Amino acid sequence: MKKLTKDLEKLGIVNVAEIHRNLTPSELIEHALKRGEGTLSDTGALVVTTGKYTGRSPKDKYIVDTASIHDKIAWGNVNKPIEKEKFNSIYNKLIAYLQNREIFIFDGMAGADPTCRRKFRIINERASQNLFIHQLLIRPTEEELNDYGHADFTIIAAPGFKCNAKIDGINSSAAIIINYEARVGIICGTEYSGEIKKSVFSIMNFVMPEIDVLPMHCSANMDPRTGQTAVFFGLSGTGKTTLSTDPNRKLIGDDEHGWSDHSIFNFEGGCYAKCINLDPEHEPDIFNAIKFGSLVENVVMNPKTRELDFYDKSLTENTRVGYPINHIKNAQIPGIGGIPNVVIFLTADAFGVLPPISRLSRDAAIYHFVTGFTSKLAGTERGITEPQPTFSTCFGEPFMPLDPLVYAEMLGKKIELHNTKVFLINTGWSGGPYGVGNRMNLKYTRAMVTAALNGELDEVEYRHDDIFNVEIPQYCPNVPSELLNPIDTWANKEAYGAAARKLAKMFRENFAEKYPNMPEHIVNAGPVFFE
C-alpha cells in the first residue's frame, strides 16, 4: 500500500478518505449498493442511470497539445487541442476534489497478447464505474497484480467533479481529456462509463502503431477447428455484432482489436453491448450475460419485480450493459487468434445500390477502410427525408488520433503480406432505396459471410462494377443469383443508375474533402462518378 500511496502522490492525489484497489466484483457491487449508486435486477445485474449524459460527449473531448505529439495528431473537429496550461488547471481542481473521498482503483491491462499489452490504472470516484472497467479490461492474475509495477497510463474518472466552462475555457461542465505526454487521462462531469472504455481505446490507437500493431474498431471470431480468424468492421446498425456472433465460431472480441505480426488480439476482457429491444431469441448471448457482475446502464426497471424493460427508451435509446467476456459461452479466452485470412467491411446502404457482397483489391480495401461508410435512414432524425451517407474514418473516427494514412498504410501492408481476402458486404437495401426496396434478408447475408470465410467465393466468376469499382461474384452458395447484381433487383434501371451515380459522387466528395493527401492510386480505387 505504501508504494500505491507514493504512486498516487506523484499524481498529486493525497489525503483521500480510503483507497480500494482491485476489489472483486462482489465487493464493488456491495460498495455501490451501500453508496446508493444502483440497484440489483431480478437476474443480479447492477442497474444504474447516468443522468444528463447517456452517451459519449464528443464536443467535450480534447487532446493536450504538447510539442512531443503535436505533429502526430490529426487535429480537427474530432481531435480538438487544449493548451497544457488549461489542462493543468482543470487537473489540479480535479485532484483537489478527490481529497477526503473514497477512491476505487483498478490496475489492469489492455491487450490479450502479452507481447503487445499495456498496463492501465483506472481511478474511480464511483464503485459502479470501477466495476464496469474491472469487467471491460483484462483482469490480472494475483501474480500479475503483485508484480504490476508502474502503469503505462492512468485514467481518473470523477463524474461528481463539474468543470466551469467559462473559467476553464472548454465547452461544458464535462471534460474528457488525454495528455499523451504525461500519460494521463481525465474524465469529469459525466457518469457514462463508455467514456472510460473509449479513452483506453483512443490511447491504444495512439501507442499501438509505434510497435507495428494495427489498432482496429472491429469484432473478430475464429474457426475452432482450423484456427482461422476473421475480422468484421462496421458502424452502428450494420450488423457487426450479429454477424460476428456465430455459434459455430469462437468470439475473440466484439469491439476493439490489434493486428500484430503474429496475431490478432482483443484489447479488452469484456463487452459493452447495446440493450435496446434486446430479444433473448435473436441475441441470447447478450441477454444471458445480464447477470450478477454485469453493469446495466439506463435500462428502465420495474421497481417491484426488478425486471428490465429492454423496449423502454424513455431514458435513452443508447441503453447498455457491460460484462466480462467469460459471460459468453463460446468466447475465445484469452482473446488471441492467428493472422486473419478474411476481413469483412459491413455497410447498411439505404440507397439500395451497393452490391450485397463484393471483393476488394488491396487499394480498394484501403479506400473503404479509410472511408467507413454506412447511411442514416429517413425518419431516424428530424429533418432527414431521404437516406444520408455517414462516413467515419477507419470505422472509428472519434477514437483515431493519428493521421488516417498511418492506419491505412498499415492495413495495406498487412493484407498484402498475409494475402488476406477483403470483402465489402451490404446489409442494407435491395431493389430500391429505403421505403421502396427491402432490407437484405439476414439469412442471405449470413450465407455470404459463411461463403467468404470458407473460401467458397475464391474460384467463382466475378463481374466488375464500373460505378463502385468493385468485383461482384456471380454465384454465392445459398443466395439467389438475381440478388447479387443490384441493378437486376430494381424495376427502374434508369433510377438505379441515377441513385448509384449520386452515391458514388458522395463518396468522392467526402474523400476529396477529408483526405486530400491520400495517394492517387488509393483515390482511384474508389467509386467512379460519371456525369
XYZ file of C-alpha atoms in Angstrom:
531
model
C 0.000 0.000 0.000
C 2.964 2.337 0.641
C 4.041 2.030 -2.981
C 0.483 2.719 -4.155
C 0.276 5.793 -1.920
C 3.571 7.085 -3.344
C 2.359 6.499 -6.890
C -0.796 8.463 -6.124
C 1.222 11.270 -4.562
C 3.179 11.563 -7.819
C -0.175 12.221 -9.496
C -0.972 14.833 -6.833
C -3.652 12.634 -5.226
C -3.309 12.999 -1.446
C -5.494 12.979 1.669
C -8.124 10.643 0.256
C -10.521 9.063 2.759
C -9.862 5.476 1.719
C -8.195 3.601 -1.135
C -9.709 0.395 -2.557
C -7.530 -1.476 -5.062
C -8.720 -4.262 -7.344
C -11.748 -5.280 -5.334
C -13.733 -8.266 -6.553
C -16.990 -7.672 -8.442
C -18.926 -8.792 -5.337
C -17.114 -6.253 -3.161
C -17.603 -3.453 -5.700
C -21.308 -4.254 -6.001
C -21.635 -4.144 -2.187
C -19.960 -0.728 -2.124
C -22.121 0.559 -4.984
C -25.338 -0.565 -3.263
C -24.265 0.894 0.087
C -23.428 4.206 -1.591
C -26.775 4.311 -3.421
C -25.213 4.138 -6.891
C -27.550 1.479 -8.253
C -29.991 -1.367 -7.682
C -29.894 -5.094 -8.409
C -32.132 -6.511 -11.154
C -34.018 -9.799 -10.899
C -31.047 -11.504 -12.613
C -28.491 -9.960 -10.231
C -27.080 -7.281 -12.555
C -26.249 -3.873 -11.064
C -28.531 -1.292 -12.699
C -27.561 2.394 -12.771
C -28.687 5.563 -14.509
C -26.161 8.050 -15.869
C -28.109 11.303 -15.651
C -27.633 14.001 -18.268
C -25.050 12.095 -20.298
C -26.405 8.818 -21.680
C -23.751 8.520 -24.393
C -20.351 9.814 -25.363
C -19.895 13.580 -25.462
C -17.667 14.293 -28.497
C -17.843 18.077 -28.085
C -16.224 17.739 -24.653
C -13.278 15.584 -25.786
C -9.777 17.077 -26.070
C -6.120 16.171 -26.543
C -3.455 18.187 -24.740
C -1.356 19.881 -27.419
C 2.291 19.415 -26.462
C 5.420 19.710 -28.572
C 6.251 15.985 -28.493
C 2.924 14.886 -30.007
C 1.778 17.961 -31.962
C 2.907 16.709 -35.391
C 1.485 13.210 -34.850
C -2.154 14.133 -34.187
C -4.761 14.575 -36.929
C -6.136 17.806 -35.468
C -9.660 18.871 -36.416
C -13.255 18.712 -35.212
C -12.694 15.254 -33.731
C -9.212 15.628 -32.231
C -9.518 19.070 -30.652
C -6.483 20.625 -28.964
C -6.407 22.080 -25.465
C -3.477 24.027 -24.053
C -1.335 22.347 -21.416
C -1.980 25.224 -19.003
C -5.764 24.768 -19.250
C -5.423 21.034 -18.718
C -3.199 21.547 -15.661
C -5.701 23.982 -14.180
C -8.588 21.516 -14.566
C -6.424 18.622 -13.367
C -5.386 20.439 -10.187
C -9.004 21.234 -9.333
C -9.947 17.611 -10.017
C -7.384 16.125 -7.633
C -8.328 18.698 -5.006
C -11.926 17.499 -5.382
C -10.821 13.919 -4.651
C -9.431 14.839 -1.223
C -11.385 13.284 1.670
C -13.229 10.967 -0.744
C -13.050 7.213 -1.190
C -11.375 6.165 -4.421
C -11.575 2.841 -6.225
C -8.550 1.721 -8.243
C -8.404 -0.967 -10.900
C -4.950 -1.965 -12.127
C -5.485 -3.919 -15.311
C -4.327 -4.353 -18.878
C -5.411 -3.670 -22.423
C -4.262 -6.279 -24.950
C -4.787 -10.036 -24.623
C -1.435 -10.675 -26.315
C 1.183 -10.318 -23.531
C 3.812 -9.147 -26.026
C 1.695 -6.139 -27.023
C -0.344 -5.239 -23.946
C -0.279 -2.004 -21.979
C -0.993 -1.520 -18.273
C -3.752 0.898 -17.278
C -4.516 2.250 -13.825
C -8.127 3.441 -13.616
C -9.006 5.633 -10.625
C -12.730 5.992 -9.992
C -14.851 8.072 -7.683
C -17.675 5.539 -8.066
C -17.629 1.851 -7.217
C -20.066 1.107 -10.048
C -17.737 2.621 -12.646
C -14.822 0.694 -11.180
C -16.913 -2.476 -11.557
C -17.517 -1.533 -15.189
C -13.852 -1.137 -16.079
C -12.889 -4.203 -13.992
C -15.173 -6.249 -16.253
C -14.211 -4.484 -19.511
C -10.412 -4.572 -19.334
C -8.162 -7.601 -18.924
C -8.030 -8.642 -15.295
C -4.605 -9.513 -13.874
C -3.963 -12.751 -12.048
C -2.887 -12.475 -8.428
C 0.723 -12.982 -9.502
C 0.444 -10.314 -12.225
C -1.086 -7.901 -9.727
C 1.716 -8.479 -7.229
C 4.283 -7.791 -9.975
C 2.253 -4.992 -11.570
C 4.893 -2.254 -11.200
C 4.016 1.082 -12.789
C 1.073 1.664 -15.096
C 1.755 2.798 -18.649
C -1.265 5.148 -18.486
C -3.554 6.428 -15.749
C -7.182 7.498 -16.229
C -9.051 9.378 -13.494
C -12.856 9.365 -13.734
C -14.805 11.633 -11.357
C -18.343 12.313 -12.580
C -19.093 14.395 -9.488
C -16.476 16.991 -10.435
C -18.017 19.582 -12.740
C -15.870 21.939 -14.798
C -16.695 25.621 -15.167
C -16.884 26.032 -18.927
C -16.302 29.783 -18.871
C -13.390 29.758 -16.428
C -11.816 26.556 -17.763
C -12.177 27.590 -21.417
C -13.989 24.457 -22.535
C -17.402 23.507 -23.938
C -19.385 22.489 -20.849
C -19.191 21.107 -17.313
C -17.937 17.798 -18.730
C -14.411 17.154 -19.997
C -12.701 14.087 -21.450
C -9.033 14.987 -21.891
C -5.996 12.853 -22.745
C -2.478 14.100 -22.081
C -0.326 11.685 -24.086
C 2.907 13.306 -22.939
C 2.034 12.912 -19.241
C 0.347 9.539 -19.885
C -2.760 10.666 -18.034
C -6.409 10.963 -18.975
C -9.214 12.638 -17.036
C -12.989 12.235 -17.313
C -15.061 14.837 -15.474
C -18.734 15.631 -15.172
C -20.168 12.580 -16.992
C -21.455 9.354 -15.461
C -21.470 7.488 -18.793
C -18.977 4.645 -18.321
C -18.359 4.274 -22.040
C -16.090 7.326 -21.840
C -13.612 5.290 -19.781
C -13.583 2.397 -22.216
C -13.176 4.650 -25.245
C -10.410 6.681 -23.597
C -8.452 3.442 -23.208
C -9.182 2.624 -26.863
C -8.056 6.071 -28.046
C -4.791 5.648 -26.142
C -4.222 2.194 -27.638
C -4.878 3.655 -31.097
C -2.086 6.144 -30.413
C 0.527 3.768 -28.990
C -0.012 0.507 -30.909
C 1.295 1.751 -34.305
C 4.597 2.512 -32.536
C 5.134 -1.263 -32.240
C 3.679 -2.044 -35.702
C 0.300 -3.177 -34.352
C -2.735 -2.010 -36.309
C -5.492 -0.964 -33.865
C -8.955 -1.775 -35.187
C -12.529 -0.845 -34.251
C -13.947 -4.230 -35.197
C -15.231 -7.565 -33.951
C -13.332 -10.808 -34.500
C -14.043 -14.526 -34.414
C -12.265 -17.803 -35.077
C -12.993 -21.230 -36.509
C -12.310 -23.582 -33.556
C -11.305 -26.431 -35.893
C -8.900 -24.643 -38.245
C -7.927 -21.692 -36.043
C -8.587 -19.341 -38.971
C -9.757 -15.901 -37.924
C -11.868 -13.136 -39.454
C -12.424 -9.501 -38.525
C -15.617 -7.513 -39.077
C -15.619 -3.725 -39.431
C -18.919 -1.858 -39.368
C -20.628 1.199 -37.929
C -23.741 1.076 -35.746
C -26.676 -0.643 -37.443
C -24.652 -2.647 -39.971
C -24.919 -5.978 -38.133
C -21.342 -6.252 -36.850
C -22.278 -7.834 -33.518
C -24.976 -10.059 -35.018
C -22.824 -11.419 -37.854
C -19.657 -11.934 -35.823
C -21.579 -13.789 -33.096
C -21.697 -17.212 -34.743
C -22.447 -20.385 -32.743
C -20.029 -22.283 -34.996
C -17.119 -19.920 -34.320
C -15.325 -18.667 -31.197
C -15.788 -14.964 -30.374
C -12.397 -13.286 -29.885
C -13.983 -9.926 -29.118
C -16.791 -7.593 -30.128
C -15.235 -4.142 -30.450
C -11.504 -3.373 -30.148
C -8.570 -5.384 -31.501
C -4.956 -5.221 -32.560
C -3.278 -6.896 -35.558
C 0.368 -7.695 -34.863
C 2.914 -9.569 -36.964
C 1.809 -12.862 -35.419
C -1.765 -12.471 -34.150
C -4.956 -10.556 -33.811
C -5.949 -9.952 -30.219
C -8.700 -8.382 -28.192
C -7.772 -5.177 -26.396
C -10.445 -5.948 -23.822
C -11.598 -8.617 -21.409
C -15.278 -7.794 -21.662
C -18.115 -6.492 -23.837
C -20.212 -3.323 -23.827
C -23.395 -4.192 -25.672
C -26.482 -2.238 -26.646
C -29.659 -3.342 -24.884
C -32.406 -1.518 -26.753
C -35.045 -4.012 -27.967
C -32.876 -6.862 -26.691
C -34.568 -10.161 -27.505
C -33.477 -13.494 -25.966
C -34.381 -15.313 -29.172
C -32.292 -13.170 -31.530
C -29.400 -12.270 -29.193
C -29.306 -14.949 -26.482
C -25.615 -14.411 -25.659
C -26.103 -10.778 -24.658
C -29.432 -11.463 -22.930
C -27.947 -14.270 -20.834
C -24.870 -12.195 -19.976
C -27.014 -9.780 -17.949
C -26.474 -11.382 -14.559
C -24.508 -10.853 -11.365
C -21.290 -8.999 -12.157
C -22.750 -7.080 -15.114
C -23.396 -3.335 -15.076
C -26.578 -2.185 -16.821
C -26.892 1.482 -17.820
C -30.143 3.392 -18.351
C -32.459 0.420 -18.837
C -35.822 1.060 -17.189
C -36.551 -1.453 -14.413
C -39.818 -2.355 -12.703
C -39.231 -1.236 -9.091
C -41.286 -4.119 -7.649
C -40.343 -7.117 -9.806
C -36.870 -5.761 -10.734
C -37.461 -6.932 -14.301
C -35.715 -4.941 -17.037
C -37.742 -3.465 -19.889
C -35.429 -3.505 -22.901
C -38.063 -1.901 -25.113
C -38.455 1.213 -22.960
C -36.329 4.016 -24.427
C -37.647 6.794 -22.180
C -34.176 7.378 -20.693
C -32.266 6.836 -23.935
C -32.054 4.552 -26.953
C -28.413 4.004 -26.019
C -29.124 1.533 -23.214
C -26.056 -0.572 -22.420
C -24.656 -3.492 -20.473
C -21.018 -4.153 -19.611
C -19.951 -7.703 -18.725
C -16.816 -9.885 -18.716
C -16.295 -11.891 -21.888
C -16.484 -15.157 -19.945
C -20.240 -14.469 -19.653
C -20.316 -15.516 -23.337
C -20.329 -19.306 -23.733
C -18.298 -19.537 -26.943
C -15.745 -16.847 -26.105
C -12.126 -17.450 -27.054
C -10.163 -16.942 -23.815
C -7.582 -15.485 -23.886
C -8.765 -13.339 -26.781
C -5.986 -14.178 -29.221
C -6.144 -15.688 -32.702
C -3.938 -16.121 -35.730
C -3.494 -13.715 -38.639
C -6.936 -13.108 -40.221
C -7.488 -14.812 -43.554
C -10.617 -12.705 -44.217
C -11.541 -9.082 -43.494
C -15.172 -8.022 -43.905
C -16.361 -4.423 -44.158
C -20.059 -4.130 -43.327
C -22.250 -1.314 -44.571
C -26.004 -0.719 -44.462
C -26.656 1.096 -47.739
C -30.111 2.682 -47.539
C -29.758 3.937 -51.125
C -30.085 0.293 -52.247
C -27.313 0.452 -54.860
C -24.224 -1.220 -53.378
C -23.788 -4.932 -54.165
C -24.772 -7.281 -51.327
C -21.243 -8.684 -51.492
C -18.163 -7.655 -53.457
C -14.461 -8.447 -53.401
C -11.975 -5.621 -52.899
C -8.458 -5.196 -54.218
C -5.741 -4.056 -51.814
C -6.162 -0.403 -52.840
C -9.965 -0.644 -52.736
C -9.712 -2.181 -49.257
C -7.662 0.793 -48.076
C -10.158 3.187 -49.692
C -13.193 1.624 -47.990
C -11.338 1.215 -44.670
C -10.495 4.910 -44.603
C -13.993 5.897 -45.783
C -16.010 3.856 -43.266
C -19.397 4.205 -44.970
C -22.943 3.490 -43.873
C -26.159 5.537 -44.077
C -28.725 7.112 -41.775
C -32.334 6.386 -42.572
C -35.136 8.801 -43.313
C -37.160 9.364 -40.171
C -34.423 8.489 -37.686
C -33.575 12.143 -37.088
C -35.572 15.317 -37.511
C -35.145 16.824 -40.963
C -33.929 13.641 -42.647
C -36.321 12.862 -45.508
C -34.046 10.614 -47.584
C -31.046 8.403 -46.845
C -27.971 10.306 -45.670
C -24.415 8.986 -46.038
C -22.348 8.571 -42.890
C -18.565 8.371 -43.239
C -16.415 7.524 -40.202
C -12.657 7.292 -40.769
C -11.362 3.744 -40.234
C -14.831 2.789 -38.933
C -13.943 4.582 -35.678
C -13.220 8.254 -36.355
C -13.898 9.523 -32.795
C -11.136 7.286 -31.412
C -8.387 7.593 -34.037
C -5.886 10.300 -33.017
C -3.316 9.743 -35.779
C -3.386 10.657 -39.462
C -5.695 8.162 -41.255
C -2.869 7.403 -43.685
C -0.932 5.785 -40.799
C -3.697 3.241 -40.208
C -4.437 2.852 -43.932
C -0.844 2.029 -44.866
C -0.621 -0.487 -42.011
C -3.767 -2.263 -43.214
C -2.486 -2.317 -46.800
C 0.853 -3.838 -45.787
C -0.757 -6.494 -43.619
C -3.363 -7.717 -46.120
C -0.697 -7.802 -48.837
C 1.878 -9.610 -46.676
C -0.574 -12.242 -45.475
C -2.695 -12.465 -48.648
C -5.781 -11.642 -46.601
C -9.015 -11.525 -48.612
C -11.246 -8.464 -48.178
C -14.983 -8.289 -48.883
C -17.499 -5.453 -48.694
C -20.913 -6.744 -47.542
C -24.024 -4.583 -47.775
C -26.579 -5.484 -45.102
C -28.845 -2.638 -46.261
C -31.435 -2.373 -49.000
C -32.007 -4.190 -52.277
C -34.456 -3.466 -55.101
C -34.691 0.222 -54.301
C -33.870 2.690 -51.544
C -35.247 2.588 -48.014
C -39.022 2.922 -48.279
C -39.137 1.255 -51.714
C -36.819 -1.755 -51.637
C -36.407 -4.387 -48.943
C -33.755 -4.921 -46.301
C -31.391 -7.711 -47.280
C -32.571 -10.979 -45.742
C -30.330 -11.853 -42.778
C -30.317 -15.498 -43.895
C -28.722 -14.493 -47.205
C -26.244 -12.137 -45.538
C -25.142 -14.935 -43.201
C -24.734 -17.221 -46.241
C -22.497 -14.611 -47.905
C -20.374 -14.257 -44.770
C -20.058 -18.046 -44.485
C -19.067 -18.360 -48.151
C -16.433 -15.640 -47.773
C -14.991 -17.250 -44.638
C -14.963 -20.777 -46.101
C -13.251 -19.802 -49.351
C -16.313 -20.681 -51.435
C -16.020 -17.412 -53.393
C -12.379 -17.885 -54.386
C -12.985 -19.610 -57.716
C -16.364 -18.239 -58.832
C -16.895 -15.832 -61.737
C -16.779 -12.114 -60.917
C -18.169 -9.078 -62.747
C -16.606 -5.632 -62.438
C -18.955 -2.868 -61.281
C -17.952 0.235 -63.245
C -19.533 2.731 -60.847
C -18.379 1.367 -57.487
C -15.155 -0.124 -58.823
C -15.604 -3.481 -57.072
C -15.807 -7.128 -58.143
C -19.221 -8.798 -57.769
C -19.405 -12.617 -57.514
C -21.932 -14.079 -59.929
C -22.557 -17.076 -57.697
C -22.767 -17.477 -53.925
C -23.955 -20.677 -52.225
C -27.451 -20.416 -50.724
C -28.050 -16.927 -52.146
C -30.362 -16.321 -55.147
C -28.146 -15.189 -58.049
C -30.645 -12.479 -59.048
C -29.808 -10.616 -55.804
C -26.069 -10.382 -56.439
C -26.131 -7.596 -59.056
C -28.094 -4.690 -57.548
C -29.242 -3.272 -60.896
C -31.116 -6.547 -61.562
C -33.230 -6.032 -58.430
C -34.501 -2.575 -59.479
C -37.613 -2.359 -61.665
C -36.471 1.026 -62.997
C -32.918 0.629 -64.311
C -32.532 4.359 -65.026
C -33.497 5.163 -61.440
C -30.867 2.700 -60.249
C -28.194 4.358 -62.402
C -29.105 7.814 -61.103
C -29.055 6.648 -57.467
C -25.756 4.780 -57.920
C -24.071 7.796 -59.531
C -25.407 10.025 -56.751
C -23.884 7.825 -54.032
C -20.604 7.475 -55.956
C -20.389 11.274 -56.114
C -20.931 11.470 -52.338
C -18.076 9.010 -51.811
C -15.725 11.026 -53.991
C -16.662 14.393 -52.459
C -16.182 13.053 -48.924
C -12.802 11.530 -49.814
C -11.553 14.676 -51.536
C -12.566 16.848 -48.590
C -11.286 14.664 -45.740
C -8.214 13.025 -47.277
C -6.595 15.496 -49.704
C -3.157 13.925 -49.191
C -4.164 10.327 -49.876
C -2.101 8.714 -52.693
C -3.712 8.858 -56.135
C -3.797 5.070 -56.555
C -5.979 4.831 -53.430
C -8.299 7.620 -54.632
C -8.667 5.850 -57.987
C -9.624 2.576 -56.287
C -12.868 4.090 -55.017
C -16.199 4.689 -56.766
C -16.144 6.412 -60.139
C -18.540 9.296 -60.829
C -19.973 9.547 -64.328
C -21.695 12.823 -65.220
